[in-house]
Amino acid sequence: VQMANDGEQLNVDSVLTWYEGMSSQDAVLAMSRFTQDCRYWAVGLTDHGLERYWMTGRDKITAYLSENCTRTEPGKLTYTPLQVGVSGQTVLVECTTDAYFKVGHHYTNQGVYVFDCGNDHEIVEMRPYYDWGPVAAHRAATGWTGAEESGGSK
């Protein structure tokens, strides 16, 4: 990644901590560079299909992301950054996800995650964009809806 300045590199470092944490199945580490009042554009499976909603607060988002960490086989959750782009406070990461869930479901996907950082290089907002087909199949296979009305868990 070619950086325009040290501040942008610090933003990228904060973002890459999320990938390190999730791939270590440690949602607390993944969220350690987020502000306490950060926002995450979550996806939940409802009776009407997949729906987006804003989730606010590091603790709540950590609990939501922990579902992926605790439901996968040990060492079988990998988020792999393919390309990183940065413009000021915004970091874009194209990545793949590869996860083997304890219920026997293998999930793969590819997408772009958008992270917005504050002046202190802490992440204030995260918006993942990925192929919804695998997400819907994953939610159905694992039984975890991630829906808003259930607090992100079933």
mmCIF file of C-alpha atoms in Angstrom:
data_model
loop_
_atom_site.group_PDB
_atom_site.id
_atom_site.type_symbol
_atom_site.label_atom_id
_atom_site.label_comp_id
_atom_site.label_asym_id
_atom_site.label_seq_id
_atom_site.Cartn_x
_atom_site.Cartn_y
_atom_site.Cartn_z
ATOM 1 C CA VAL A 1 0.000 0.000 0.000
ATOM 2 C CA GLN A 2 1.434 3.361 -0.978
ATOM 3 C CA MET A 3 0.558 6.050 1.569
ATOM 4 C CA ALA A 4 0.400 9.766 1.005
ATOM 5 C CA ASN A 5 1.339 10.485 4.625
ATOM 6 C CA ASP A 6 1.960 8.950 8.055
ATOM 7 C CA GLY A 7 -1.621 9.683 9.177
ATOM 8 C CA GLU A 8 -3.028 7.538 6.404
ATOM 9 C CA GLN A 9 -0.641 4.710 7.362
ATOM 10 C CA LEU A 10 -1.887 4.916 10.957
ATOM 11 C CA ASN A 11 -5.463 4.639 9.667
ATOM 12 C CA VAL A 12 -4.536 1.542 7.631
ATOM 13 C CA ASP A 13 -2.805 0.030 10.671
ATOM 14 C CA SER A 14 -5.992 0.514 12.711
ATOM 15 C CA VAL A 15 -8.069 -1.167 10.009
ATOM 16 C CA LEU A 16 -5.686 -4.108 9.614
ATOM 17 C CA THR A 17 -6.077 -4.777 13.341
ATOM 18 C CA TRP A 18 -9.713 -5.677 12.570
ATOM 19 C CA TYR A 19 -8.591 -8.321 10.057
ATOM 20 C CA GLU A 20 -5.959 -9.675 12.457
ATOM 21 C CA GLY A 21 -8.523 -9.992 15.242
ATOM 22 C CA MET A 22 -11.230 -11.622 13.160
ATOM 23 C CA SER A 23 -8.781 -14.087 11.608
ATOM 24 C CA SER A 24 -7.606 -14.937 15.153
ATOM 25 C CA GLN A 25 -11.261 -15.449 16.160
ATOM 26 C CA ASP A 26 -10.854 -12.602 18.649
ATOM 27 C CA ALA A 27 -13.604 -10.005 18.189
ATOM 28 C CA VAL A 28 -12.273 -7.964 21.134
ATOM 29 C CA LEU A 29 -8.922 -7.523 19.337
ATOM 30 C CA ALA A 30 -10.739 -6.857 16.046
ATOM 31 C CA MET A 31 -12.713 -4.019 17.650
ATOM 32 C CA SER A 32 -9.851 -2.636 19.756
ATOM 33 C CA ARG A 33 -9.125 0.243 17.356
ATOM 34 C CA PHE A 34 -12.785 1.379 17.159
ATOM 35 C CA THR A 35 -14.229 4.266 19.158
ATOM 36 C CA GLN A 36 -16.650 3.436 21.977
ATOM 37 C CA ASP A 37 -19.552 4.996 20.020
ATOM 38 C CA CYS A 38 -18.618 3.574 16.586
ATOM 39 C CA ARG A 39 -21.173 2.395 14.035
ATOM 40 C CA TYR A 40 -21.372 -0.823 12.000
ATOM 41 C CA TRP A 41 -23.676 -1.395 9.024
ATOM 42 C CA ALA A 42 -24.905 -4.830 10.037
ATOM 43 C CA VAL A 43 -26.872 -7.366 7.998
ATOM 44 C CA GLY A 44 -29.703 -9.448 9.404
ATOM 45 C CA LEU A 45 -31.819 -12.203 7.907
ATOM 46 C CA THR A 46 -35.523 -11.460 8.373
ATOM 47 C CA ASP A 47 -38.726 -12.967 6.989
ATOM 48 C CA HIS A 48 -38.282 -10.510 4.096
ATOM 49 C CA GLY A 49 -34.703 -11.536 3.305
ATOM 50 C CA LEU A 50 -31.474 -9.768 4.204
ATOM 51 C CA GLU A 51 -31.810 -6.255 5.578
ATOM 52 C CA ARG A 52 -29.253 -3.633 6.598
ATOM 53 C CA TYR A 53 -29.375 -1.748 9.878
ATOM 54 C CA TRP A 54 -27.013 0.458 11.868
ATOM 55 C CA MET A 55 -25.538 -1.019 15.017
ATOM 56 C CA THR A 56 -23.925 1.490 17.396
ATOM 57 C CA GLY A 57 -21.419 0.925 20.172
ATOM 58 C CA ARG A 58 -18.179 -1.025 20.321
ATOM 59 C CA ASP A 59 -19.422 -3.513 22.936
ATOM 60 C CA LYS A 60 -22.594 -4.337 21.022
ATOM 61 C CA ILE A 61 -20.716 -4.719 17.713
ATOM 62 C CA THR A 62 -18.075 -6.896 19.408
ATOM 63 C CA ALA A 63 -20.828 -9.228 20.655
ATOM 64 C CA TYR A 64 -22.359 -9.359 17.152
ATOM 65 C CA LEU A 65 -19.005 -10.182 15.502
ATOM 66 C CA SER A 66 -18.199 -12.726 18.221
ATOM 67 C CA GLU A 67 -20.908 -14.935 16.726
ATOM 68 C CA ASN A 68 -18.631 -15.603 13.732
ATOM 69 C CA CYS A 69 -15.672 -16.218 16.019
ATOM 70 C CA THR A 70 -17.381 -18.653 18.391
ATOM 71 C CA ARG A 71 -19.421 -20.552 15.796
ATOM 72 C CA THR A 72 -16.433 -21.414 13.584
ATOM 73 C CA GLU A 73 -13.992 -24.273 14.048
ATOM 74 C CA PRO A 74 -10.807 -23.180 15.854
ATOM 75 C CA GLY A 75 -8.361 -21.757 13.319
ATOM 76 C CA LYS A 76 -10.932 -21.940 10.516
ATOM 77 C CA LEU A 77 -11.940 -18.272 10.135
ATOM 78 C CA THR A 78 -9.855 -16.207 7.730
ATOM 79 C CA TYR A 79 -10.381 -12.672 6.461
ATOM 80 C CA THR A 80 -7.750 -12.006 3.789
ATOM 81 C CA PRO A 81 -7.154 -8.434 2.585
ATOM 82 C CA LEU A 82 -6.490 -8.470 -1.171
ATOM 83 C CA GLN A 83 -6.147 -4.747 -1.854
ATOM 84 C CA VAL A 84 -6.116 -1.666 0.355
ATOM 85 C CA GLY A 85 -6.932 1.854 -0.786
ATOM 86 C CA VAL A 86 -6.827 4.976 1.332
ATOM 87 C CA SER A 87 -8.017 8.529 0.907
ATOM 88 C CA GLY A 88 -7.568 10.723 3.944
ATOM 89 C CA GLN A 89 -9.709 9.323 6.766
ATOM 90 C CA THR A 90 -11.305 6.552 4.645
ATOM 91 C CA VAL A 91 -9.747 3.112 4.124
ATOM 92 C CA LEU A 92 -11.178 0.626 1.597
ATOM 93 C CA VAL A 93 -10.235 -3.042 1.809
ATOM 94 C CA GLU A 94 -11.118 -5.668 -0.764
ATOM 95 C CA CYS A 95 -11.017 -9.004 1.009
ATOM 96 C CA THR A 96 -12.128 -12.609 1.050
ATOM 97 C CA THR A 97 -13.716 -14.501 3.914
ATOM 98 C CA ASP A 98 -13.276 -18.235 4.404
ATOM 99 C CA ALA A 99 -14.942 -19.899 7.388
ATOM 100 C CA TYR A 100 -15.738 -23.440 8.467
ATOM 101 C CA PHE A 101 -18.629 -23.457 10.916
ATOM 102 C CA LYS A 102 -19.071 -26.093 13.624
ATOM 103 C CA VAL A 103 -22.447 -27.093 12.137
ATOM 104 C CA GLY A 104 -20.612 -28.278 9.017
ATOM 105 C CA HIS A 105 -21.220 -25.201 6.842
ATOM 106 C CA HIS A 106 -18.338 -23.793 4.742
ATOM 107 C CA TYR A 107 -18.771 -20.072 4.006
ATOM 108 C CA THR A 108 -16.778 -18.116 1.440
ATOM 109 C CA ASN A 109 -17.333 -14.610 0.174
ATOM 110 C CA GLN A 110 -15.559 -11.596 -1.279
ATOM 111 C CA GLY A 111 -16.306 -7.946 -0.780
ATOM 112 C CA VAL A 112 -15.150 -4.435 -0.016
ATOM 113 C CA TYR A 113 -15.152 -3.032 3.498
ATOM 114 C CA VAL A 114 -15.189 0.733 4.040
ATOM 115 C CA PHE A 115 -13.711 2.091 7.275
ATOM 116 C CA ASP A 116 -13.883 5.739 8.327
ATOM 117 C CA CYS A 117 -11.297 6.869 10.880
ATOM 118 C CA GLY A 118 -11.237 9.877 13.179
ATOM 119 C CA ASN A 119 -8.401 12.332 13.709
ATOM 120 C CA ASP A 120 -6.967 10.009 16.389
ATOM 121 C CA HIS A 121 -6.845 7.132 13.824
ATOM 122 C CA GLU A 122 -9.522 5.190 15.713
ATOM 123 C CA ILE A 123 -12.286 3.718 13.527
ATOM 124 C CA VAL A 124 -15.637 5.493 13.828
ATOM 125 C CA GLU A 125 -17.620 3.600 11.188
ATOM 126 C CA MET A 126 -17.441 0.357 9.198
ATOM 127 C CA ARG A 127 -19.570 -0.566 6.175
ATOM 128 C CA PRO A 128 -19.062 -4.020 4.622
ATOM 129 C CA TYR A 129 -20.257 -4.716 1.076
ATOM 130 C CA TYR A 130 -20.260 -8.339 -0.068
ATOM 131 C CA ASP A 131 -22.196 -10.847 -2.147
ATOM 132 C CA TRP A 132 -25.511 -11.377 -0.388
ATOM 133 C CA GLY A 133 -26.148 -14.849 -1.850
ATOM 134 C CA PRO A 134 -23.516 -16.549 0.318
ATOM 135 C CA VAL A 135 -24.580 -14.441 3.332
ATOM 136 C CA ALA A 136 -28.214 -15.569 3.082
ATOM 137 C CA ALA A 137 -27.160 -19.219 2.657
ATOM 138 C CA HIS A 138 -24.774 -18.885 5.611
ATOM 139 C CA ARG A 139 -27.418 -17.397 7.883
ATOM 140 C CA ALA A 140 -29.901 -20.129 6.946
ATOM 141 C CA ALA A 141 -27.341 -22.941 7.375
ATOM 142 C CA THR A 142 -26.018 -21.776 10.748
ATOM 143 C CA GLY A 143 -29.333 -20.662 12.239
ATOM 144 C CA TRP A 144 -27.917 -17.268 13.228
ATOM 145 C CA THR A 145 -30.013 -14.457 11.763
ATOM 146 C CA GLY A 146 -28.004 -11.458 12.928
ATOM 147 C CA ALA A 147 -31.312 -9.584 12.740
ATOM 148 C CA GLU A 148 -31.751 -6.243 14.449
ATOM 149 C CA GLU A 149 -34.791 -7.154 16.547
ATOM 150 C CA SER A 150 -32.854 -9.978 18.169
ATOM 151 C CA GLY A 151 -29.898 -7.742 19.033
ATOM 152 C CA GLY A 152 -27.880 -9.362 16.276
ATOM 153 C CA SER A 153 -28.255 -12.880 17.613
ATOM 154 C CA LYS A 154 -30.832 -15.626 17.603
#
